[in-house]
Coordinates of C-alpha atoms in Angstrom, one line a residue:
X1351 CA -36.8 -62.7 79.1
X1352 CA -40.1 -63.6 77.6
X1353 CA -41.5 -67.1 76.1
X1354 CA -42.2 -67.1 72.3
X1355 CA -46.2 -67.9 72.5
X1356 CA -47.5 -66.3 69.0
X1357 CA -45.7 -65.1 65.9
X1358 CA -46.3 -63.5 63.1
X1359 CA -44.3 -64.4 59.8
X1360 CA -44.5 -62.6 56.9
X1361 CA -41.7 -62.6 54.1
X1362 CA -40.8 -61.6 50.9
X1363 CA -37.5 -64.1 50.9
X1364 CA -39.1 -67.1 52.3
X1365 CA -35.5 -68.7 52.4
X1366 CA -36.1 -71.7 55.1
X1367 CA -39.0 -70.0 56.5
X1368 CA -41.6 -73.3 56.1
X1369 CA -39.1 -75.1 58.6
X1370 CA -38.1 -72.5 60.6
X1371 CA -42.2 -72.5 61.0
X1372 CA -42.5 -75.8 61.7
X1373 CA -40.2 -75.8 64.2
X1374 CA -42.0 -73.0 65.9
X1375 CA -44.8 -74.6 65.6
X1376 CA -43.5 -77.5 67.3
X1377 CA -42.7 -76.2 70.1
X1378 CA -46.7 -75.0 70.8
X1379 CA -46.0 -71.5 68.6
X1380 CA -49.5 -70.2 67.2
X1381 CA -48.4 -68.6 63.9
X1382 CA -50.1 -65.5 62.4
X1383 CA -49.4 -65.0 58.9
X1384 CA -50.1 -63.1 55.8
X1385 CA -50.8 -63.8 52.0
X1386 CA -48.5 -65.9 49.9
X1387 CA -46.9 -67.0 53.2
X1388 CA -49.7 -68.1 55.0
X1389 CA -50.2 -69.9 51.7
X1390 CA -46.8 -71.4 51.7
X1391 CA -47.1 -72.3 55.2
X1392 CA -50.2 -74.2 54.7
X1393 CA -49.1 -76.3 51.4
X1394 CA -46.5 -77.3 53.4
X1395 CA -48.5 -78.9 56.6
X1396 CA -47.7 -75.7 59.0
X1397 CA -51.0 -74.8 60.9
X1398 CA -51.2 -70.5 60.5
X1399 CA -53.8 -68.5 61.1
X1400 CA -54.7 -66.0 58.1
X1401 CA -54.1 -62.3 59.6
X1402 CA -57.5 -61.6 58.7
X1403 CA -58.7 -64.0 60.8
X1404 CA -56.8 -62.3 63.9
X1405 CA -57.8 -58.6 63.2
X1406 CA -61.2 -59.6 62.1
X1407 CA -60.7 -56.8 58.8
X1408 CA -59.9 -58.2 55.6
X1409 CA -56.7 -57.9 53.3
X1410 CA -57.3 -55.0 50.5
X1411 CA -56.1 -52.8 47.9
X1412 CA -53.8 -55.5 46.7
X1413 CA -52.2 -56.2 49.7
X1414 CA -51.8 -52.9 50.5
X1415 CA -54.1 -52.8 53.3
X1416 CA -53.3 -56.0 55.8
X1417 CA -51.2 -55.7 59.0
X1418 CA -51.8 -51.5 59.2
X1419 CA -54.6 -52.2 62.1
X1420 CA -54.3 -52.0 65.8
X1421 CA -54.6 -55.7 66.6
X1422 CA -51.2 -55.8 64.9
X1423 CA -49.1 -53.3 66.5
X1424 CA -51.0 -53.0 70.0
X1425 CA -50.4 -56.6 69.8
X1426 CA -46.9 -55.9 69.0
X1427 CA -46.3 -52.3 70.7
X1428 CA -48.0 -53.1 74.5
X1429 CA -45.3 -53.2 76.9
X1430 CA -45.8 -56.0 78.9
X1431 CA -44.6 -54.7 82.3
X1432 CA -47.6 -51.4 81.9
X1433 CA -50.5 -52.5 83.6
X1434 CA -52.1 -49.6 81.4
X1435 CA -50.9 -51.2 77.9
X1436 CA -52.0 -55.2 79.2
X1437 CA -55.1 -53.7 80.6
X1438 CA -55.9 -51.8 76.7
X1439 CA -55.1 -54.9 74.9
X1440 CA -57.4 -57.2 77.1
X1441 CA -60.5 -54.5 76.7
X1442 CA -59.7 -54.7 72.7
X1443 CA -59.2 -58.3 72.6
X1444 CA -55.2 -57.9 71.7
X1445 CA -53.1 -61.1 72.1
X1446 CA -49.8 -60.2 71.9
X1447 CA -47.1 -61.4 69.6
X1448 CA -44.0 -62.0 71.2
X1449 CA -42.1 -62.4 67.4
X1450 CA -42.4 -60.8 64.3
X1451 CA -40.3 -62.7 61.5
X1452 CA -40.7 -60.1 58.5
X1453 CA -38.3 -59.3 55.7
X1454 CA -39.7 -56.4 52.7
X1455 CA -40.5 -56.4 49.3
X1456 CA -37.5 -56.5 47.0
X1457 CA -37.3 -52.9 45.9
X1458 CA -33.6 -53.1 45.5
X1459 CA -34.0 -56.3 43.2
X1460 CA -36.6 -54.3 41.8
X1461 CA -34.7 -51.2 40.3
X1462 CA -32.3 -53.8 39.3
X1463 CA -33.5 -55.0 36.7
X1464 CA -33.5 -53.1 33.1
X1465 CA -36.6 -53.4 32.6
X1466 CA -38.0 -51.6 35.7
X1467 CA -40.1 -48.6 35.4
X1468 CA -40.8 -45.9 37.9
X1469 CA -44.5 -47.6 38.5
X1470 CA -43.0 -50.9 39.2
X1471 CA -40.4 -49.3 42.1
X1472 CA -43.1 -47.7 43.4
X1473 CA -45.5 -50.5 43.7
X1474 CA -42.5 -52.5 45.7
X1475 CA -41.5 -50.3 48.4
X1476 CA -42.7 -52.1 51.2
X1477 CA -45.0 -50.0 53.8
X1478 CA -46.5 -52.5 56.2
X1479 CA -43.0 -54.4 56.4
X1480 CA -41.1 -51.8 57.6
X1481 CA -43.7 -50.3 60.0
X1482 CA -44.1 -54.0 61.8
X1483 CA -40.1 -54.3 61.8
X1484 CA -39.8 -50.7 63.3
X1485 CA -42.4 -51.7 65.8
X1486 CA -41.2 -54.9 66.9
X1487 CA -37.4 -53.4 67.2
X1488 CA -38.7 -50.4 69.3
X1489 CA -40.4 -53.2 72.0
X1490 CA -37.4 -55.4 71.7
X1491 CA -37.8 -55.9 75.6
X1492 CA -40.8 -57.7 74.9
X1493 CA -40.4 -58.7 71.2
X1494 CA -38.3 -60.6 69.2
X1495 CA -37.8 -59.4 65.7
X1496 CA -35.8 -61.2 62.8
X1497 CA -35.4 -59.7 59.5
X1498 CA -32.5 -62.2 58.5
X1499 CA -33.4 -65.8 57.5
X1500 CA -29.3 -66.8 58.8
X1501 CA -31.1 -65.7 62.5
X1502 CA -33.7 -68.6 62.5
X1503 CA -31.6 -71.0 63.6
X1504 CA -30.3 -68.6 66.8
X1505 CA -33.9 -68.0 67.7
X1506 CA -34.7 -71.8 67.6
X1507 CA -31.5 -72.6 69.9
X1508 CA -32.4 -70.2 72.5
X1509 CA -35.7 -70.7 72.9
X1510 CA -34.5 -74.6 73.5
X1511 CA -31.9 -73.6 75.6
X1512 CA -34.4 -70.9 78.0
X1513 CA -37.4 -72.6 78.1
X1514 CA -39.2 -70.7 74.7
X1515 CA -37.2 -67.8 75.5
X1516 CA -35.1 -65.6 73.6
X1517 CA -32.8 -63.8 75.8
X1518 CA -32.8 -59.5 75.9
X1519 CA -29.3 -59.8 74.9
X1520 CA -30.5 -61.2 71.5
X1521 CA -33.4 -59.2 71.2
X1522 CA -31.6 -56.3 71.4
X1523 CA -29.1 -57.5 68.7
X1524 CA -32.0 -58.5 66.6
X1525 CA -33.6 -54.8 67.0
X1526 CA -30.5 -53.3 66.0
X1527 CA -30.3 -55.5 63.0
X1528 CA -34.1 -54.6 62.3
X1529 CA -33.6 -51.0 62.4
X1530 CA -30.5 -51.5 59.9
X1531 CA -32.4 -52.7 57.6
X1532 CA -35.6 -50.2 57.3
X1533 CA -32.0 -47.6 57.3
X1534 CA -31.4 -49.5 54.2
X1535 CA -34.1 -49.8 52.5
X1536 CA -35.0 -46.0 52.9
X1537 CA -31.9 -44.8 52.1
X1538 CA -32.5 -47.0 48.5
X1539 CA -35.8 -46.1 48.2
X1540 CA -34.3 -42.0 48.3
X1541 CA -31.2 -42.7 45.8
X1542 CA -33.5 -44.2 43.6
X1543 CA -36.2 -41.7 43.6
X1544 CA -33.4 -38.8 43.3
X1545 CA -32.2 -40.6 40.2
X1546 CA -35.4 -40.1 39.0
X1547 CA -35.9 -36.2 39.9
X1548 CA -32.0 -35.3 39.3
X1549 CA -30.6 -37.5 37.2
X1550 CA -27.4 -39.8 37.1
X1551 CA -24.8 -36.7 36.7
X1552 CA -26.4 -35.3 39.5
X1553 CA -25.9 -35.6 43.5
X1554 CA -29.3 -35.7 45.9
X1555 CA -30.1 -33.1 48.6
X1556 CA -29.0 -35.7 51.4
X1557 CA -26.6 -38.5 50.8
X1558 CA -27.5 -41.7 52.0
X1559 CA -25.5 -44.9 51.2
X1560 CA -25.6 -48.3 53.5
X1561 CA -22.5 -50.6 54.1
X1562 CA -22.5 -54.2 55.5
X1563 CA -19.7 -55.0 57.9
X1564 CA -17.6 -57.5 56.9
X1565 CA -15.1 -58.4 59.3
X1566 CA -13.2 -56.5 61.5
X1567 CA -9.7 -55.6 61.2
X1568 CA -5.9 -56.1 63.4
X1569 CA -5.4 -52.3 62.9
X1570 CA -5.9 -49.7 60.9
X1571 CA -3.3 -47.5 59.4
X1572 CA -1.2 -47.4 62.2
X1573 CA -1.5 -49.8 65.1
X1574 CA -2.9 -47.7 67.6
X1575 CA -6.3 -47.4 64.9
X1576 CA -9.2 -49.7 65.1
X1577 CA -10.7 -50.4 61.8
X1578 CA -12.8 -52.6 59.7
X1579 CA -14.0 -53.7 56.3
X1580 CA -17.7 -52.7 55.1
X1581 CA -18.8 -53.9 51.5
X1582 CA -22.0 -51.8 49.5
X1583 CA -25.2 -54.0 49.9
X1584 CA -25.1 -54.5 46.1
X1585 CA -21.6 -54.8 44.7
X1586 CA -20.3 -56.3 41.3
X1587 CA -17.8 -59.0 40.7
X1588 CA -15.5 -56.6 40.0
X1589 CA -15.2 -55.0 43.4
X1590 CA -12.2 -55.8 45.1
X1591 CA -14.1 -56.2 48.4
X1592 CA -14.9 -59.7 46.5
X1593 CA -11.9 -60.9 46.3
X1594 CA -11.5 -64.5 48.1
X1595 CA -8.5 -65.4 50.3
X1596 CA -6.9 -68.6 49.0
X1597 CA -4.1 -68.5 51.7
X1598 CA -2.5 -66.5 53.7
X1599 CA -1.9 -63.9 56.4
X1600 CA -5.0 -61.9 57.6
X1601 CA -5.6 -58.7 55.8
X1602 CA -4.4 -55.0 56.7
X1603 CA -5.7 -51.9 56.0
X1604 CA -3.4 -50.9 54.3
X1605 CA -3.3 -54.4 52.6
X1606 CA -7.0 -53.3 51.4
X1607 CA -6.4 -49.7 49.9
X1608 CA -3.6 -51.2 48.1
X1609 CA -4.6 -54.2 47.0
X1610 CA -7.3 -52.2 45.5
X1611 CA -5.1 -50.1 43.9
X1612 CA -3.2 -52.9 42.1
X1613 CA -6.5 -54.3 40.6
X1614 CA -7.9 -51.0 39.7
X1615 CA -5.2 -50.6 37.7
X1616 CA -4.7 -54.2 36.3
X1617 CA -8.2 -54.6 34.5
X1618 CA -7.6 -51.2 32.7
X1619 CA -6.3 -53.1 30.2
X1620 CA -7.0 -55.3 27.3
X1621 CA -3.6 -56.8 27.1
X1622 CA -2.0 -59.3 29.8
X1623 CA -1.1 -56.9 32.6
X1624 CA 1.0 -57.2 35.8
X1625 CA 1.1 -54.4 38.1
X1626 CA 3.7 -53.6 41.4
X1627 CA 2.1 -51.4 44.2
X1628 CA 3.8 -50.1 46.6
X1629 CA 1.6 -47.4 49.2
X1630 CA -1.5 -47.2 47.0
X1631 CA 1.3 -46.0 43.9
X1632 CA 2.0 -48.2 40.6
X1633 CA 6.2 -48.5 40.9
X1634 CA 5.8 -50.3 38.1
X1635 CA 3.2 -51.6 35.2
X1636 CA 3.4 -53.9 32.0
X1637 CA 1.1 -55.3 29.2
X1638 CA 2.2 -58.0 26.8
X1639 CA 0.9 -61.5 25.6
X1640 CA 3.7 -63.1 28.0
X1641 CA 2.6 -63.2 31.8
X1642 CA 6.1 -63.9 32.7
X1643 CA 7.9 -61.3 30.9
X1644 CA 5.5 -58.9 31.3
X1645 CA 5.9 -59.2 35.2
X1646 CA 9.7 -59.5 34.8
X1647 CA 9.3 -55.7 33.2
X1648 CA 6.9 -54.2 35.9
X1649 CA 8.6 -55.5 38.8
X1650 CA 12.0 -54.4 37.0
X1651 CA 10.7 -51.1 37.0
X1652 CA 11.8 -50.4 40.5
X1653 CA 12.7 -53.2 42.1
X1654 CA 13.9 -51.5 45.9
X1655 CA 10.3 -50.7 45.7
X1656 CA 8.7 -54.2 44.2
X1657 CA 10.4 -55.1 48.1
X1658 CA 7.3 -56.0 49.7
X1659 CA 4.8 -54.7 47.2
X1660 CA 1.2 -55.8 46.4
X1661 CA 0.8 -57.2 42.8
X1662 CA -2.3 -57.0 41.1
X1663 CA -2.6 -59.5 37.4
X1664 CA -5.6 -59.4 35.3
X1665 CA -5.0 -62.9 33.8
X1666 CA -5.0 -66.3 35.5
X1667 CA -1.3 -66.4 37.3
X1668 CA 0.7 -69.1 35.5
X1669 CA 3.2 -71.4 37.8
X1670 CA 6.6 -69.7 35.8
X1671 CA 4.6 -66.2 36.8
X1672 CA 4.0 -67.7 40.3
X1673 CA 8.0 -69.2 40.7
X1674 CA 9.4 -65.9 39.6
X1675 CA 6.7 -64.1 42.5
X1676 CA 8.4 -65.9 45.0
X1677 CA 12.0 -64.8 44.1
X1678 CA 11.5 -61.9 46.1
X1679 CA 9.0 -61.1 49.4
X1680 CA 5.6 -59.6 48.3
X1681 CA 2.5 -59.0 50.6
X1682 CA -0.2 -59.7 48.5
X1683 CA -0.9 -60.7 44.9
X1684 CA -4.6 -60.8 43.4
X1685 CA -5.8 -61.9 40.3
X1686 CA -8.9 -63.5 39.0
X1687 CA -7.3 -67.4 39.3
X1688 CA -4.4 -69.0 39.6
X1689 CA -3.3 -72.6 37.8
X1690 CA -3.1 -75.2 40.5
X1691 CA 0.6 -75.7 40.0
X1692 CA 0.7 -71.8 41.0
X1693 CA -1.2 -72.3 44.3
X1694 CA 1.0 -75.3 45.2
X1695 CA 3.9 -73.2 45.1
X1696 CA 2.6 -70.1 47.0
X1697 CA 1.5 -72.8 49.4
X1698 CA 4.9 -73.5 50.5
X1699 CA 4.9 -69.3 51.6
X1700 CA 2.1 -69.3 53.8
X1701 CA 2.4 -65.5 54.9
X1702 CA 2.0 -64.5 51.6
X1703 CA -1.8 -63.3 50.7
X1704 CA -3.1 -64.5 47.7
X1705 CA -6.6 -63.1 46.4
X1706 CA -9.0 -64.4 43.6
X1707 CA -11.7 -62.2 42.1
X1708 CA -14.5 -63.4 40.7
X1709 CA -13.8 -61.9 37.4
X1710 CA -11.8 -59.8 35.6
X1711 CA -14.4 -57.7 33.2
X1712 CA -15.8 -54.0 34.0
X1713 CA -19.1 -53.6 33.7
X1714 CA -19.9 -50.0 32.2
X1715 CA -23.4 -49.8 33.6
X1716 CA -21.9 -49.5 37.1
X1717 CA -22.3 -46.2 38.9
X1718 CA -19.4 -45.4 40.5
X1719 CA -18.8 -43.0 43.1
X1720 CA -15.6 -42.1 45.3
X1721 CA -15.7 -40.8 48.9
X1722 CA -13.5 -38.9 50.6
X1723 CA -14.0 -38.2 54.5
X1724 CA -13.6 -34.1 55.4
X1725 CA -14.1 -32.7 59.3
X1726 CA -17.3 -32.8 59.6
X1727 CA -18.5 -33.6 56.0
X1728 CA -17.9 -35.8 52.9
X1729 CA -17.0 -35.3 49.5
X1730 CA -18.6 -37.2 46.9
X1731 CA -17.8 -37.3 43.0
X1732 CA -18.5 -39.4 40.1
X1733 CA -15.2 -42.0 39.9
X1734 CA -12.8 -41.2 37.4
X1735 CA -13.9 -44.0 34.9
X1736 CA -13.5 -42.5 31.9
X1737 CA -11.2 -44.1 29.2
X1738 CA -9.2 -42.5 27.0
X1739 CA -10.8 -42.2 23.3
X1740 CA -8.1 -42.2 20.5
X1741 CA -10.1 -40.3 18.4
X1742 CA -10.5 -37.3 21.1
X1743 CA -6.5 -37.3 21.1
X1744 CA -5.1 -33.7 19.6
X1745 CA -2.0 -33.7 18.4
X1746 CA -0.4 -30.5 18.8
X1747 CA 3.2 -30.2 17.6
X1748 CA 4.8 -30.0 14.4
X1749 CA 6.2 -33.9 14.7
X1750 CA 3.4 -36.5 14.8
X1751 CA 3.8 -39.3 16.8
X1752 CA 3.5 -42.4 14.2
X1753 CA 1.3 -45.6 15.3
X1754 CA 3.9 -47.2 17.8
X1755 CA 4.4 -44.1 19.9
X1756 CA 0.4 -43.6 20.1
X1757 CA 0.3 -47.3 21.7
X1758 CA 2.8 -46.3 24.3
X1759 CA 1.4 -43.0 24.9
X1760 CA -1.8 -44.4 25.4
X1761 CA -0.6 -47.1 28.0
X1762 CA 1.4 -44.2 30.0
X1763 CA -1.6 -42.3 30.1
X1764 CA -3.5 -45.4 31.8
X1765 CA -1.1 -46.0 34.3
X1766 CA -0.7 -42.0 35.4
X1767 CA -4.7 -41.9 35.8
X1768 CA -3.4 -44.3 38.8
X1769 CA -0.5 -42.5 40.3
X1770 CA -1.1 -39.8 43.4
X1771 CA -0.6 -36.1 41.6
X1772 CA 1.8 -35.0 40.6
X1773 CA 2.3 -38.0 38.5
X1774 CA 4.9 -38.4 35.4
X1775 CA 5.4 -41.7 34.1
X1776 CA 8.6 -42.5 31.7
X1777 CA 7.4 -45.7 29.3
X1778 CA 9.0 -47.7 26.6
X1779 CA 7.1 -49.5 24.6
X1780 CA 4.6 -51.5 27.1
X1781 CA 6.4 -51.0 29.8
X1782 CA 6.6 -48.4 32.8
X1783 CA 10.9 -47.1 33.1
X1784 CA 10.3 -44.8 35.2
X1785 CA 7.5 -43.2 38.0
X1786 CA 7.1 -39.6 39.8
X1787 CA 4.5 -39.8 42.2
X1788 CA 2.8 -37.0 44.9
X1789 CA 5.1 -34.6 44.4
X1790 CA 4.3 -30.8 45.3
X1791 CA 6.0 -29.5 42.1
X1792 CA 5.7 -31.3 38.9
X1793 CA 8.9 -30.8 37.7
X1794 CA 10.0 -32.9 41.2
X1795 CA 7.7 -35.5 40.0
X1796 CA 9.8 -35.5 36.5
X1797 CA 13.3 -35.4 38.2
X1798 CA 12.2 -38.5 40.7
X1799 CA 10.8 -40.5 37.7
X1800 CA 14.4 -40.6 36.2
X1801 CA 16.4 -40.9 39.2
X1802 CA 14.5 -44.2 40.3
X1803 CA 14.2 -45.2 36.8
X1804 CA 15.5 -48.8 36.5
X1805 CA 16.8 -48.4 32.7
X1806 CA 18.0 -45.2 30.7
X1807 CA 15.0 -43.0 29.6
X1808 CA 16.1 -42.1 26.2
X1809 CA 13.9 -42.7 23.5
X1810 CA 11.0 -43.0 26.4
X1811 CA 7.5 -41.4 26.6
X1812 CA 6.4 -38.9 29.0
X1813 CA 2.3 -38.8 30.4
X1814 CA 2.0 -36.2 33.3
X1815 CA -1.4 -36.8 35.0
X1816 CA -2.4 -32.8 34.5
X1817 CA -1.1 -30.0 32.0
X1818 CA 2.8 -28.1 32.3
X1819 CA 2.1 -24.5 33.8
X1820 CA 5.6 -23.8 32.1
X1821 CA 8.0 -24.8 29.9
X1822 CA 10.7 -26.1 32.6
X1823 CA 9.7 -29.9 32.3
X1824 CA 9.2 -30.2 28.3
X1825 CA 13.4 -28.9 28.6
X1826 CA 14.4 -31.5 31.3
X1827 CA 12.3 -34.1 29.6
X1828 CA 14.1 -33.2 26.4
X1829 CA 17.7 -33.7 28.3
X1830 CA 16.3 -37.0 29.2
X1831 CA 15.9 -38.0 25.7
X1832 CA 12.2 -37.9 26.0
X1833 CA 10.7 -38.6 22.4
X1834 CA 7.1 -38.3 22.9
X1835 CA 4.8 -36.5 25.8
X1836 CA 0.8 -37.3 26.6
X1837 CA -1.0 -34.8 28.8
X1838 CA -4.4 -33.0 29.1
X1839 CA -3.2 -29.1 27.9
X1840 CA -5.0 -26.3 29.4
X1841 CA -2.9 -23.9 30.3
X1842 CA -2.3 -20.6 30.0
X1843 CA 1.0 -21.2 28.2
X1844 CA 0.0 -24.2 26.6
X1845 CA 1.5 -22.3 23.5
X1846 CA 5.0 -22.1 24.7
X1847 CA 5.2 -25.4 25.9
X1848 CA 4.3 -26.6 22.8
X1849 CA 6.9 -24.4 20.7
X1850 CA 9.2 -26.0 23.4
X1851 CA 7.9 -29.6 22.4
X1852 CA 8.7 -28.6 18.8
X1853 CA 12.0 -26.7 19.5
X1854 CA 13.4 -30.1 20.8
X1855 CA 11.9 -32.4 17.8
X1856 CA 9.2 -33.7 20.7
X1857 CA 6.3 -34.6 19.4
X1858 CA 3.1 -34.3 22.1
X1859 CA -0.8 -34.8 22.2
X1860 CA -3.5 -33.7 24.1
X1861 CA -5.8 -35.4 26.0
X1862 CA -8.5 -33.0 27.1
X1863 CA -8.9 -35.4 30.3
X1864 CA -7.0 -34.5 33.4
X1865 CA -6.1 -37.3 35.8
X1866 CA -5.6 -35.5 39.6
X1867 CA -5.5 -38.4 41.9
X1868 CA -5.4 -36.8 46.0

């Protein structure tokens, strides 16, 4: 272990940093400091000495130019069990600094805003910062290093409890914490500059993304997996990894991927919406202006598989909604609040996992992209945000749907853009009758839909996630009583699936969008 003697502090975030000073300074810390912090630190009765002062070379070129000099990192560098390295840093008059408290310029703020031009990104990626915190982390033997203000308080109660030490077990948490964060920060500084060379549509030469670990997990898919939950360093409200327990069990996996299934789903629409997942698939979806009935319909849609399910609302949950919830066992239900009547009752089921989100509105300047893990590489693509457009719609038969049929066509579609391929959804109105999901053949997808379908599919829509290769499912749909399909056409035999459509008095749009969910 080594006693904290001199530090430097230098931060951007200077989030309790005067009284984490004090406090070093307290307990007989010199402090070494730089610009607006040494100013800070001063105003506010800490004694520092201005870096200048130490190195004996002025601050330039706007700051640019202040802790890039050898009193710095020799001071910070020298290993303190090398005769060679104590013996250089006596000859050159380097004291060394046993903790470096630094944090970078806000470059991720930076690009943030709308305003920000390329000159203002440029002018806030942080040089000295990062090459002091990589310094400090590589001699963590010798050097403490703290990037995060939450650490201050862990560096003050060690050194109290060892004398003015910080134990090598912390350092060495702290160095790994340091390096994450220069990981970070690079890997921003590269998305952002390849947005600037590529363009938004277009995918960098190396891809770089950072995640923060949340918590860790019981399991992951199965029992015998370990797993755990990471969130993006920047996310939006919308995200479903900020959803707030209220109550509850602790979170699965598999509790996660559908949970964010459910609310995926749930803010695609305008209209009070209730949504049943069940293994990452819809098995059922409604819109209305009723929360009660319009969960009554998507549950009724197949309720074996409600059993259990994950339910996703994008409205406050009402107490009737919350009463009729607790009819039957579900595993989770999120939503973006809940009347307090409603959390009284779900209080008396404590296993059951209730979620709030922050809010319930998309925000369409979001860049969204999905992974997907391969051996040995990852797939990335834009995510498949794109909303239908009723004035892109093609109508291609001979009967044309009237206004009605368009609205249920169009809320079909929705839900199929959320159901694994092959996906056929049978819908009445605003509600989901029937579902075919990850089937091999789409024509299997078709035949499941009606056999799980809750209510007789006569005089129901039809929205299949990709185009008919052949005519085989516009006939069975037609023995259903299918009155109206939605799908993306393409095919080959696009014509004889619409003279199908027409020979059975279907009438049928295109979309132009296909909807493959793997």
């Amino acid at each position: 272990m080594r006693t904290i003697k001199r530090a430097l502090i230098s931060v951007s975030d200077k989030t309790d940093v005067v009284e984490f000073a004090k406090q070093l300074s307290e307990r007989g810390v010199e402090i070494l400091s730089t610009g607006g912090t040494a100013r800070m630190l001063e105003e506010n009765g800490v004694k520092v000495i201005p870096i200048s002062d130490y190195t004996g070379f002025p601050e330039m070129m706007d700051g640019r130019i202040k802790t890039l000099h050898p009193k710095v990192h020799g001071a910070i560098l020298g290993r303190r069990d090398n005769p060679e390295h104590m013996q250089a840093m006596k000859d050159h008059g380097i004291e060394p600094i046993d903790l470096v408290v630094i944090n970078l310029y806000p470059f991720e703020a930076t690009i943030a805003r709308d305003d920000c031009t390329l000159a203002d990104a440029i002018e806030n990626i942080d040089i000295g910062g990062p090459t002091m915190v990589r310094s400090s982390a590589k001699n963590y033997k010798d050097v403490a290093i703290v990037v995060n203000p939450d650490d201050y308080k862990v560096v003050i109660a060690e050194m109290d409890a060892n004398n003015g030490e910080v134990t090598e077990a912390t350092r060495q948490r702290l160095s790994r914490d340091a390096f994450a964060l220069t990981a970070r920060y690079d890997a921003a500084i590269n998305r952002y500059l390849s947005l600037q060379i590529e363009g938004p549509d277009s995918f960098p030469p190396t891809y770089q993304q950072t995640f923060l670990k949340v918590q860790d997990l019981r399991y992951g898919e199965n029992p015998h997996q370990a797993a755990a939950l990471y969130r993006e360093y920047q996310t939006l409200e919308t995200d479903v990894v900020q959803a707030r327990q209220l109550q509850g069990k602790e979170l699965s996996f598999n509790n996660f991927i559908d949970m964010n299934a459910a609310w995926e789903c749930a803010i695609e629409f305008e209209d009070t919406a209730a949504v049943v997942i069940k293994h990452t698939n819809p098995c059922g979806v409604a819109i209305g202006s009723n929360q009660l009935d319009v969960f009554i319909k998507a549950r009724e849609t197949d309720p074996v598989s409600a059993f259990g399910g994950v339910l996703g609302f994008n409205q406050v949950v009402t107490a009737q909604t919350a009463e009729e919830i607790l009819k039957n066992f579900v595993e989770v239900v999120i939503a973006p609040g809940y009347e307090p009547e409603a959390l009284s009752l779900f209080a008396a089921k404590k296993n059951v996992r209730v979620m709030e989100m922050p809010t319930a509105k998309t925000n369409p300047n979001k860049q969204r992209v999905d992974l997907k893990r391969i051996g040995g590489g990852l797939l990335v693509q834009n995510a498949d945000d794109i909303t239908l457009n009723r004035t892109t719609l093609k109508s291609v038969t001979k009967l044309q749907p009237d206004e009605a049929t368009l609205r249920t066509l169009e809320f079909a579609w929705i839900v199929a853009k959320h159901v694994k391929s092959n996906a056929i959804i049978y819908a009445r109105d605003t509600e989901t009758v029937g579902i075919g999901a990850g089937q091999m053949s789409r024509v299997d997808s078709a035949r499941i839909a009606i056999d799980k379908a809750n209510k007789p599919v006569d005089g129901c829509v039809m929205a299949s996630d990709a185009f008919f290769p052949f005519r085989d499912s516009i006939d069975a749909a037609a023995k259903s009583g299918i009155r109206a399909i939605i799908q993306p056409g393409g095919s080959i035999r696009d014509k004889e699936v619409i003279e199908a459509a027409d020979e059975h008095g279907i009438s049928m749009v295109f979309t132009g969008i296909r909807h493959f969910r793997h």
